[in-house]
mmCIF file of C-alpha atoms in Angstrom:
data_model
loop_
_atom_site.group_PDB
_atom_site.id
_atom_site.type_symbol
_atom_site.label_atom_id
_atom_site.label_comp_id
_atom_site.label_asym_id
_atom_site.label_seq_id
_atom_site.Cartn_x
_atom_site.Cartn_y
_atom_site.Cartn_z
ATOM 1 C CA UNK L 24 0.000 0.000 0.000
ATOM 2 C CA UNK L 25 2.154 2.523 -0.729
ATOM 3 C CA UNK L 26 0.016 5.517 -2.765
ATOM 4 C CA UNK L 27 -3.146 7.486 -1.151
ATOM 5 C CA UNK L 28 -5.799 5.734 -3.640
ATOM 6 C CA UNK L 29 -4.935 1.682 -2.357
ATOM 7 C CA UNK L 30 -7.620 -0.457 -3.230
ATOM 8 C CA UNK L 31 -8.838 -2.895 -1.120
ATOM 9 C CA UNK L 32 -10.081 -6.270 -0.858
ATOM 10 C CA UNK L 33 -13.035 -6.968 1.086
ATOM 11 C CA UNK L 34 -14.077 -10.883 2.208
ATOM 12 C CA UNK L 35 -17.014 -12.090 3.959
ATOM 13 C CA UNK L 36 -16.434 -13.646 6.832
ATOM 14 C CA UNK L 37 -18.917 -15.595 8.991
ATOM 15 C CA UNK L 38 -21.766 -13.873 10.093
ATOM 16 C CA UNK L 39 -22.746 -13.335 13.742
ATOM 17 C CA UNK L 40 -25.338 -15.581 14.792
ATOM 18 C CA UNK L 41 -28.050 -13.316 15.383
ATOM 19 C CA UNK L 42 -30.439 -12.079 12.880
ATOM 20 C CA UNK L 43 -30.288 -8.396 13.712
ATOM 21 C CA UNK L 44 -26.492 -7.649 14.532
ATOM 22 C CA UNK L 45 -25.423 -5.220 17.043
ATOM 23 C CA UNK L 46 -23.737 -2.221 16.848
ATOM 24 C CA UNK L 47 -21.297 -0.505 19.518
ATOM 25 C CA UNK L 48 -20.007 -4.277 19.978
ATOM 26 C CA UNK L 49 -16.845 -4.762 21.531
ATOM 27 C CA UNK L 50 -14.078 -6.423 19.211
ATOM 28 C CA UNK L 51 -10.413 -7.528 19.617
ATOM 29 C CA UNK L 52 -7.996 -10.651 19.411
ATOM 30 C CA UNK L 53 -6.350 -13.513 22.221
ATOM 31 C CA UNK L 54 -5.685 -16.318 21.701
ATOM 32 C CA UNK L 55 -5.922 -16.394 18.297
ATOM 33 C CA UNK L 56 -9.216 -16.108 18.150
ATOM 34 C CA UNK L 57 -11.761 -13.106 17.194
ATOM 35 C CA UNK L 58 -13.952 -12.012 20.144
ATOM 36 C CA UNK L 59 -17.110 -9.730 19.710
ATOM 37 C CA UNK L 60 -19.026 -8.640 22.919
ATOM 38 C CA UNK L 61 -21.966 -6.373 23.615
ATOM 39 C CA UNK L 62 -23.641 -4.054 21.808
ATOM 40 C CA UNK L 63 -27.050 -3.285 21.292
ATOM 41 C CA UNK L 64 -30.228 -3.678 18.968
ATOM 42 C CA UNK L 65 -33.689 -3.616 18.096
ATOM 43 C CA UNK L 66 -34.629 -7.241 18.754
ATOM 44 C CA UNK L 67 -38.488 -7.137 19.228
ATOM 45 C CA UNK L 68 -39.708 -5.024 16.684
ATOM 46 C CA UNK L 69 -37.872 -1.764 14.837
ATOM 47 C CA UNK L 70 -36.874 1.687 16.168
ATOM 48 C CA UNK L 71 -40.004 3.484 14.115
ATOM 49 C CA UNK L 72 -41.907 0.623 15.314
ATOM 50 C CA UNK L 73 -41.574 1.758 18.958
ATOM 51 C CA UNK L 74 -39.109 -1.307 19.396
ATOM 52 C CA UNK L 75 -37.305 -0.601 22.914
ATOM 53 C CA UNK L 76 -33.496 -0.684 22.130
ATOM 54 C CA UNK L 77 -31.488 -4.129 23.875
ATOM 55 C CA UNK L 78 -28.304 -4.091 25.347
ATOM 56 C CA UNK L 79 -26.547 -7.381 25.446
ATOM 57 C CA UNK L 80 -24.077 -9.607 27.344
ATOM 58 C CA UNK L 81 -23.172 -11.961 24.747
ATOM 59 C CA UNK L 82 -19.743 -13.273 23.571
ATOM 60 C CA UNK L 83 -18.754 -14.666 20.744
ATOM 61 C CA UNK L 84 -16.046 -16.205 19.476
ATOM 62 C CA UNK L 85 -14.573 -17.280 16.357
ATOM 63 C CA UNK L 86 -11.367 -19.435 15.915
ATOM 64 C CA UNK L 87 -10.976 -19.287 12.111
ATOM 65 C CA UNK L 88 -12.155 -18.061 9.168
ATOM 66 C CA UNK L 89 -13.632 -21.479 8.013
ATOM 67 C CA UNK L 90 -14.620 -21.773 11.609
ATOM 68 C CA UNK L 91 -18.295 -21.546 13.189
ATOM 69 C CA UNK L 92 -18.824 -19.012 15.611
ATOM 70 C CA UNK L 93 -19.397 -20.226 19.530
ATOM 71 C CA UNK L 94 -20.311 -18.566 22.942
ATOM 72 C CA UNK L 95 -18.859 -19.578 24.958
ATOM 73 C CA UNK L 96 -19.093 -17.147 27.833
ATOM 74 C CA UNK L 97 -21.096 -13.748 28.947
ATOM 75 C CA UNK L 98 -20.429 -10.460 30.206
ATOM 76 C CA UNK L 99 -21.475 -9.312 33.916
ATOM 77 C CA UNK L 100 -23.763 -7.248 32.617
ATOM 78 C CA UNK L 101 -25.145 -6.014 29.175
ATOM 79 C CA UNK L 102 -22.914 -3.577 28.009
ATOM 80 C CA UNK L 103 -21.923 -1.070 24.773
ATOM 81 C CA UNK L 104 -20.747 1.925 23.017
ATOM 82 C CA UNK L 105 -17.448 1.837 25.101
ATOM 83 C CA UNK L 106 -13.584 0.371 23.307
ATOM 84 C CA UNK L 107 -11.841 -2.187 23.295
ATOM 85 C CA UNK L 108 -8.221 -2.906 22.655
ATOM 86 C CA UNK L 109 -5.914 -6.087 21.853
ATOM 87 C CA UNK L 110 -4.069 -6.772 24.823
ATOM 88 C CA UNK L 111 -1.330 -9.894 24.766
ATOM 89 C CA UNK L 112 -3.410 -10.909 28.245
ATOM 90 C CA UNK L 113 -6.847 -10.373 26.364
ATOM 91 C CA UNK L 114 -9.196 -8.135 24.998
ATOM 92 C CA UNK L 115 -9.553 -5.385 27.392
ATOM 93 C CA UNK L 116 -13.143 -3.653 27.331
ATOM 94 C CA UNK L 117 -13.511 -0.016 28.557
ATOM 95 C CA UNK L 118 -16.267 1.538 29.558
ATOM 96 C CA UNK L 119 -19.709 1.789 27.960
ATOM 97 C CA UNK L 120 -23.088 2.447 28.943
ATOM 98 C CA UNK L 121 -26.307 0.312 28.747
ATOM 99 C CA UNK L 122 -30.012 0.513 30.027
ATOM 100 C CA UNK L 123 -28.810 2.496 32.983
ATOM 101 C CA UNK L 124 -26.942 4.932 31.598
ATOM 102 C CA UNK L 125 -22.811 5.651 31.092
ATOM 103 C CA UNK L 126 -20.311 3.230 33.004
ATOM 104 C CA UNK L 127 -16.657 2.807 33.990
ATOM 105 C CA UNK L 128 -16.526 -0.579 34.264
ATOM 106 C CA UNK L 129 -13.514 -2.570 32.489
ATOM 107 C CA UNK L 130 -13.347 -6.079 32.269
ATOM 108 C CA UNK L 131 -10.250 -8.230 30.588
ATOM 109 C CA UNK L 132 -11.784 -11.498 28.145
ATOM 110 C CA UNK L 133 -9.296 -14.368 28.368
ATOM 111 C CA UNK L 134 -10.021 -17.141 25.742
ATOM 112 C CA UNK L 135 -8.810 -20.309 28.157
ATOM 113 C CA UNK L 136 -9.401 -23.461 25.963
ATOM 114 C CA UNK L 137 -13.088 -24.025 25.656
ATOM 115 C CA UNK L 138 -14.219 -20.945 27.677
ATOM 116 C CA UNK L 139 -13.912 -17.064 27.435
ATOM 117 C CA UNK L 140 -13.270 -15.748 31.110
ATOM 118 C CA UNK L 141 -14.229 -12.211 31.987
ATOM 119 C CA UNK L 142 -11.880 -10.578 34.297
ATOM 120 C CA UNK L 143 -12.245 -7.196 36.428
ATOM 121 C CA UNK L 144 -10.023 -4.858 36.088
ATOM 122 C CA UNK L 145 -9.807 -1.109 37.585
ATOM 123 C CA UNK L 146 -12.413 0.858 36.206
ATOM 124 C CA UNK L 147 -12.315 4.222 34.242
ATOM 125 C CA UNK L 148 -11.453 7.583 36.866
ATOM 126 C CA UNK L 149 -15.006 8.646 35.176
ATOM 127 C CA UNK L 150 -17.653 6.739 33.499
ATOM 128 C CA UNK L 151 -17.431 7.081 29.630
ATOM 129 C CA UNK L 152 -19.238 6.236 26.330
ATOM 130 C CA UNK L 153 -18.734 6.949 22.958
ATOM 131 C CA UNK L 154 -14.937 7.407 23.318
ATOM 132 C CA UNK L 155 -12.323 5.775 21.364
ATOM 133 C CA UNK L 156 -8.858 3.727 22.654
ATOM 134 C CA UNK L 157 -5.572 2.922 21.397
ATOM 135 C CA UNK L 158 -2.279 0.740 22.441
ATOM 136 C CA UNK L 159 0.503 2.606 22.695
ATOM 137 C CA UNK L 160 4.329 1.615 23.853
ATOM 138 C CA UNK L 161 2.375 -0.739 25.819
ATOM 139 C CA UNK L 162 -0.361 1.563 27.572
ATOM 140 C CA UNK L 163 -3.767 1.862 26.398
ATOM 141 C CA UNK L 164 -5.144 5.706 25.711
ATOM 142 C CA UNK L 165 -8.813 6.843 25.817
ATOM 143 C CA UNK L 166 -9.771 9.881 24.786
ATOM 144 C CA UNK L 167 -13.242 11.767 24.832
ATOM 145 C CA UNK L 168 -16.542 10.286 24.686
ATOM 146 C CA UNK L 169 -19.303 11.300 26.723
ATOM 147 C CA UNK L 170 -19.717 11.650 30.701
ATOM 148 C CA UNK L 171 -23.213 10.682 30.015
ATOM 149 C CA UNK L 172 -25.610 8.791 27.221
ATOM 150 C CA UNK L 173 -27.745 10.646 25.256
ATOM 151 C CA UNK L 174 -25.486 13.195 23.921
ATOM 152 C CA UNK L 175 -25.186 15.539 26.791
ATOM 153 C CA UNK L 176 -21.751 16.513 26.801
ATOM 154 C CA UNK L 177 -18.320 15.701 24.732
ATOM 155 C CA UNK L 178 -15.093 15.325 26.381
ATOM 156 C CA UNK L 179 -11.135 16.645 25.781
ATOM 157 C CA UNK L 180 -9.639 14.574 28.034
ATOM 158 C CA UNK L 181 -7.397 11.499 27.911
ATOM 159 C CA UNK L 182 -6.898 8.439 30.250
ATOM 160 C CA UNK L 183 -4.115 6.052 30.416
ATOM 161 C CA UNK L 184 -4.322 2.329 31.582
ATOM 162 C CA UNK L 185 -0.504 0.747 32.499
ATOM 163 C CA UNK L 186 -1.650 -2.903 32.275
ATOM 164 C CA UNK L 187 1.108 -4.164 34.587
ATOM 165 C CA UNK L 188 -0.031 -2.049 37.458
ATOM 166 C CA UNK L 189 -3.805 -2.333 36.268
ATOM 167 C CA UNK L 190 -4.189 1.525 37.315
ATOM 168 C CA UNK L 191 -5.388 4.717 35.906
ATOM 169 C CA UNK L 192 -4.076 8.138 35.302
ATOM 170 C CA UNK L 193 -5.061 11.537 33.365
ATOM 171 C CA UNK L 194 -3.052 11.916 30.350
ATOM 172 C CA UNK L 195 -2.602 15.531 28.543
ATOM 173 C CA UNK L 196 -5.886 16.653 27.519
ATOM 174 C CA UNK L 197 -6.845 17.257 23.772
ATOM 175 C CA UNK L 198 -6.410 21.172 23.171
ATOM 176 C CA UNK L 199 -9.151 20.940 20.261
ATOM 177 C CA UNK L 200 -13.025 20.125 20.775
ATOM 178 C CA UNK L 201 -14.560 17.227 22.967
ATOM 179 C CA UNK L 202 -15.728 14.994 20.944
ATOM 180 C CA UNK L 203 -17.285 11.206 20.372
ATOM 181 C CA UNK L 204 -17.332 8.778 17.906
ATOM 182 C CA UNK L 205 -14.629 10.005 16.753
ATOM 183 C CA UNK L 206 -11.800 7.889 14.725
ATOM 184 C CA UNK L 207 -8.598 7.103 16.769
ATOM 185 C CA UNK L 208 -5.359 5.015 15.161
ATOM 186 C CA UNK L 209 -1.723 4.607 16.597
ATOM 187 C CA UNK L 210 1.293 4.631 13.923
ATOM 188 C CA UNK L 211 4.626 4.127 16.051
ATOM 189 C CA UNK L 212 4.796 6.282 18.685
ATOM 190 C CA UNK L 213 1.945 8.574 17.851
ATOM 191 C CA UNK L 214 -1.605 8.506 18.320
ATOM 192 C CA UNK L 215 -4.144 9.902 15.842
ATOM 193 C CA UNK L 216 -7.633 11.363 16.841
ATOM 194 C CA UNK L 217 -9.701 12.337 13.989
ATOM 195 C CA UNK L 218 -12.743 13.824 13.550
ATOM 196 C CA UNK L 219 -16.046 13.074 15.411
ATOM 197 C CA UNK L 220 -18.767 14.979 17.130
ATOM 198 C CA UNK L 221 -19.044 17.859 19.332
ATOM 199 C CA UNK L 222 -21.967 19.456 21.415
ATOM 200 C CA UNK L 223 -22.818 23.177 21.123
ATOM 201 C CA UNK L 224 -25.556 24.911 22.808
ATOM 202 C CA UNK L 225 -28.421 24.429 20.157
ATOM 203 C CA UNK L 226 -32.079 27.220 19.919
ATOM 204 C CA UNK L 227 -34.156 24.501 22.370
ATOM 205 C CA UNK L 228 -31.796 24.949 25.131
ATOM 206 C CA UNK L 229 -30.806 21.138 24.484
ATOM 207 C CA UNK L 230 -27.238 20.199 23.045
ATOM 208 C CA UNK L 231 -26.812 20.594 19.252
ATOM 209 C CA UNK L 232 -24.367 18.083 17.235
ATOM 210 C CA UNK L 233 -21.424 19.628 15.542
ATOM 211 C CA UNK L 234 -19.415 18.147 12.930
ATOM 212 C CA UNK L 235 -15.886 17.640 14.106
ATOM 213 C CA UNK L 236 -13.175 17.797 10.610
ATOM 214 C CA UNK L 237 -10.089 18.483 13.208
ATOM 215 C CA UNK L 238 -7.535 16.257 13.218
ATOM 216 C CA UNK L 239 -4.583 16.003 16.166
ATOM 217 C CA UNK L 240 -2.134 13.254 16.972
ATOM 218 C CA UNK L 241 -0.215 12.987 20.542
ATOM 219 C CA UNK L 242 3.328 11.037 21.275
ATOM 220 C CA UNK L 243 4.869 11.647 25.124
ATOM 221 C CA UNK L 244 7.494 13.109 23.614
ATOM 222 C CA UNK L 245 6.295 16.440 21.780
ATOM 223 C CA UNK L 246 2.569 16.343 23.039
ATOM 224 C CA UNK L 247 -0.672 17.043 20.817
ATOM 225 C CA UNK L 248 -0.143 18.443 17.703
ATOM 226 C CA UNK L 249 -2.741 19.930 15.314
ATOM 227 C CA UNK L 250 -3.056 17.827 11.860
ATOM 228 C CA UNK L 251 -4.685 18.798 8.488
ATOM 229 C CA UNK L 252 -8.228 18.852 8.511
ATOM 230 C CA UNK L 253 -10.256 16.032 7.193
ATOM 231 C CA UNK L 254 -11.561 16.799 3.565
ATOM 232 C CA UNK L 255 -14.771 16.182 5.220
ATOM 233 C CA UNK L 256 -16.865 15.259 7.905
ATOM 234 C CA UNK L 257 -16.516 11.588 9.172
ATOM 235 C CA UNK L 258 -17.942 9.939 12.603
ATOM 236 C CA UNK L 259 -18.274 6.734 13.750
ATOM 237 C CA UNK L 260 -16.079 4.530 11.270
ATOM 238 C CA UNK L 261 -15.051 1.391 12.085
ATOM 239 C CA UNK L 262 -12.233 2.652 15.024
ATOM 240 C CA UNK L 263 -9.195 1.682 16.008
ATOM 241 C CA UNK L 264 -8.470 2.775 12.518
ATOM 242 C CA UNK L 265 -6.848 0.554 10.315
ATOM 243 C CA UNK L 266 -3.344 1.415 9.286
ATOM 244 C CA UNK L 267 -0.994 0.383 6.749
ATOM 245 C CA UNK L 268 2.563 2.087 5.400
ATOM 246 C CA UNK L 269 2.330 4.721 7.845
ATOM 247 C CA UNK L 270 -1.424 5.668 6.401
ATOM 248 C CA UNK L 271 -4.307 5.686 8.406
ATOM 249 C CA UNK L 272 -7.990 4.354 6.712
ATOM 250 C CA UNK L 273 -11.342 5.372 7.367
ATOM 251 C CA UNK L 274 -13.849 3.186 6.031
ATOM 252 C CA UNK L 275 -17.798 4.203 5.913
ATOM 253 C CA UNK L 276 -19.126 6.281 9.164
ATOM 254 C CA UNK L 277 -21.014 9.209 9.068
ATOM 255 C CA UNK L 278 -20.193 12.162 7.090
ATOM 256 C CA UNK L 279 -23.679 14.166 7.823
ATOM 257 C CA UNK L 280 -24.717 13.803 4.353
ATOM 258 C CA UNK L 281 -27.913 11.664 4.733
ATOM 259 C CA UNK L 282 -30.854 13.650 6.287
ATOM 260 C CA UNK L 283 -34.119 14.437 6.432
ATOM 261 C CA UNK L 284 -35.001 10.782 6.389
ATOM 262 C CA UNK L 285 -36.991 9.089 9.249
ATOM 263 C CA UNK L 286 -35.315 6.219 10.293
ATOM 264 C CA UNK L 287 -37.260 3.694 7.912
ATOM 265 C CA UNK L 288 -36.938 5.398 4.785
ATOM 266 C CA UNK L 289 -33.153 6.452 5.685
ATOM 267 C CA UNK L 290 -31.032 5.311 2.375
ATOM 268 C CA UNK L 291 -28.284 4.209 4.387
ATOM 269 C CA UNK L 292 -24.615 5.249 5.160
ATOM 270 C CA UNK L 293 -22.463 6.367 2.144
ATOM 271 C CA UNK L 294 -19.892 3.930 0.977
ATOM 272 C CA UNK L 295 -16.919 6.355 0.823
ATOM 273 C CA UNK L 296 -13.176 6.066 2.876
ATOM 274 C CA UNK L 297 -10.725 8.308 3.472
ATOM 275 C CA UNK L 298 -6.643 8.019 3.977
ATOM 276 C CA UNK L 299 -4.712 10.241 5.950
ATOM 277 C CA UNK L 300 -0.875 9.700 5.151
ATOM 278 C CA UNK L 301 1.078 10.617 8.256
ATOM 279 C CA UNK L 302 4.256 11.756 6.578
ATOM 280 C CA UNK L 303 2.731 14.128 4.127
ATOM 281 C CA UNK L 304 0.293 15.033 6.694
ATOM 282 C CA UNK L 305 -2.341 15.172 3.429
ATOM 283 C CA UNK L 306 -5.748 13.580 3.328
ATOM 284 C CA UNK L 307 -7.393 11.758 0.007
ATOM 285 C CA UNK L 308 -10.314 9.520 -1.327
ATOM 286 C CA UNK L 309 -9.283 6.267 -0.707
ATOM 287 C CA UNK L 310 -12.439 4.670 -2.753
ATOM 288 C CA UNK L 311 -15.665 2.911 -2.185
ATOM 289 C CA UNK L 312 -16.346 0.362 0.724
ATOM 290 C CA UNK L 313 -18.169 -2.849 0.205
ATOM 291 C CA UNK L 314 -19.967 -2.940 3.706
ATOM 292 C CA UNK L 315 -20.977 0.895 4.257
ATOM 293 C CA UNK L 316 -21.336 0.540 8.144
ATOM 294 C CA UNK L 317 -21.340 3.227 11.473
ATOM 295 C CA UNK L 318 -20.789 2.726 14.764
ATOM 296 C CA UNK L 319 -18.861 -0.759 14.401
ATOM 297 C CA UNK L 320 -15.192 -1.650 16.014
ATOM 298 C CA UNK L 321 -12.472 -2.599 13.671
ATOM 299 C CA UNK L 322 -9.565 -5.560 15.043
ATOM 300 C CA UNK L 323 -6.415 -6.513 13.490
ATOM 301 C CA UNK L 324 -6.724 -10.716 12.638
ATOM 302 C CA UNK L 325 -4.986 -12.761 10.540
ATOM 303 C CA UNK L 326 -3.385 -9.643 8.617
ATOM 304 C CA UNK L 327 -7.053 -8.120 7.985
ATOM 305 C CA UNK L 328 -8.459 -5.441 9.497
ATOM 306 C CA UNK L 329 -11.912 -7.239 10.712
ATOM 307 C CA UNK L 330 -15.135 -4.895 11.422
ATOM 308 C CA UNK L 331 -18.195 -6.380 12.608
ATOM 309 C CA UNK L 332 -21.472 -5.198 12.742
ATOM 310 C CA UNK L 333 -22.824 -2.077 12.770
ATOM 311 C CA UNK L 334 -25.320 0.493 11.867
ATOM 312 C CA UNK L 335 -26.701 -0.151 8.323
ATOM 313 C CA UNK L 336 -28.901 3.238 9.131
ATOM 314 C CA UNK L 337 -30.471 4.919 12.221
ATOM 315 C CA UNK L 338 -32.081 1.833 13.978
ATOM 316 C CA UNK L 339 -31.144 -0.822 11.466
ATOM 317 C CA UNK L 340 -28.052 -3.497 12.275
ATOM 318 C CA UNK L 341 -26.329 -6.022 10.302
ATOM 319 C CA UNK L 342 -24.905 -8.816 11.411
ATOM 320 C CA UNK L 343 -22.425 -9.104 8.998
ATOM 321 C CA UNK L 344 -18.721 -9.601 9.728
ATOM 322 C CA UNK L 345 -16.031 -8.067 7.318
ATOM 323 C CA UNK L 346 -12.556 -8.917 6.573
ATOM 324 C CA UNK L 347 -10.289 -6.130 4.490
ATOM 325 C CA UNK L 348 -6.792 -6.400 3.090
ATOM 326 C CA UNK L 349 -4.879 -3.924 0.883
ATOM 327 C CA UNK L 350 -3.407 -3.990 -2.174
ATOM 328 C CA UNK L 351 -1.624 -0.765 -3.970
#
């Protein structure tokens, strides 16, 4: 992959075994294996139906591409809309809300032979949903999301997990906007955050979306550092970000395009990607996706960058699982 306009190769892998599909699932690797957690749907009848939205506990796991999927375990609680990251002691999930509302909680899955264990670990200094997380030098970094569901409030600030102390601490908060669903992607020692959502104070007195094109990236060395701004607006793509020759992909999301639609007549996401190339600090088209998706996590497996899920359209899931590869 070494030009701006790569094309990519997209392969069906098995689907989840659900009919809806989630979206806001968790998703990472151990083990070898794929593991997809939590989430949420519409399982009883649609969103313009009424149809109450479902948090879920479920795991699932899948140990090959030929392979079938099993569950073989569940979460403490139904949970969604937090991150997850690839740890080499398991998938560490962070944060989330469900039914209830935002939550701190962080759990560790451990694939152990026929059986996915679910293992505390310290929770988030604040609850959190909507945010995004990395791996970094060995630390995991969260940055912004939401104190609260429900699009209340967008946050700047950063948190940083040291797994072999299993503790907390601030990191450098992001000069720009607080934002959520917003794209995040590490490429050596720096960390990307790009675009998102922000709140401002909208006529009704009630929080107003804004549409988040700022770009930043953060190493420990020289801080945060404004980027080039996205061509244009992108939310909720398939995050960690898939990278590849020092150039970061986002596939699908939400670029504000689509509206006026109510929720059963919405035409769906558009099909677009972008590519942000790190040393020319230069965005560009990076062509159509097969699977246009939002609100969906993205894990590294078997050389693919794997998304599952997502948002087909406001209220509508798929339970589709994706694997992409690159060629130039």
């Amino acid at each position: 992959m070494n030009d701006l306009h790569a094309q990519f190769v997209w392969e069906a892998l098995p689907p989840l075994p659900d009919a809806e599909g989630f979206a806001g699932s968790y998703a990472g690797v151990h083990g070898g294996c794929l593991l997809v957690a939590g989430g949420a749907n519409f399982p009883e009848k649609p969103l313009w139906e009424g149809g109450p939205k479902r948090w879920t506990d479920r795991v699932f796991v899948l140990a090959a591409e030929d392979a079938a999927w099993q569950e073989p375990g569940r979460l403490p609680k139904p949970l969604g809309y937090g991150a997850a990251v690839s740890l080499p002691q398991g998938v560490m999930l962070i944060g989330g809300c469900n039914a209830e509302g935002a939550l701190g909680d962080c759990y560790l899955l451990v694939c152990e032979e026929d059986a996915v264990v679910c293992k505390p670990l310290a929770p988030l200094p604040v609850p959190l949903t909507g945010h995004a997380a990395v791996l970094m030098g060995g630390r995991v970094y969260v940055q912004g999301g939401s104190l609260a569901a429900g699009e209340q409030d967008a946050e700047c600030r950063m948190w940083v997990y040291d797994p072999a102390a299993d503790a907390w601490s601030e990191g450098a908060p992001l000069p720009g906007r607080g934002r959520f669903l917003h794209q995040m992607a590490v490429v050596g020692d720096t960390l990307y955050v790009l675009g998102g959502i922000g709140l401002r104070p909208g006529e009704d007195g009630r929080q107003a979306r804004d549409m988040l094109t700022e770009a930043w990236c953060y190493s420990e060395s020289e801080g945060w550092k404004p980027l080039a701004d996205l061509p244009r607006f992108c939310a909720a793509a398939p995050t960690p970000a898939p990278v590849c020759g020092g150039k970061i992909y986002l596939l699908g999301g939400d670029d504000a395009t689509v509206k006026g639609y109510a929720p059963q007549n919405h035409p769906g996401f558009h099909s677009a990607s972008l590519c942000y190339d790190t040393a020319a600090d230069a965005w560009a088209e990076a062509g159509e996706v097969a699977a246009a998706r939002a609100v969906l996590p993205c894990a590294m497996w078997h050389g693919k960058a794997v998304i599952v899920n997502g948002e087909q359209r406001p209220g509508k899931r798929s339970n589709e699982v994706w694997g992409i590869a690159a060629i130039s």
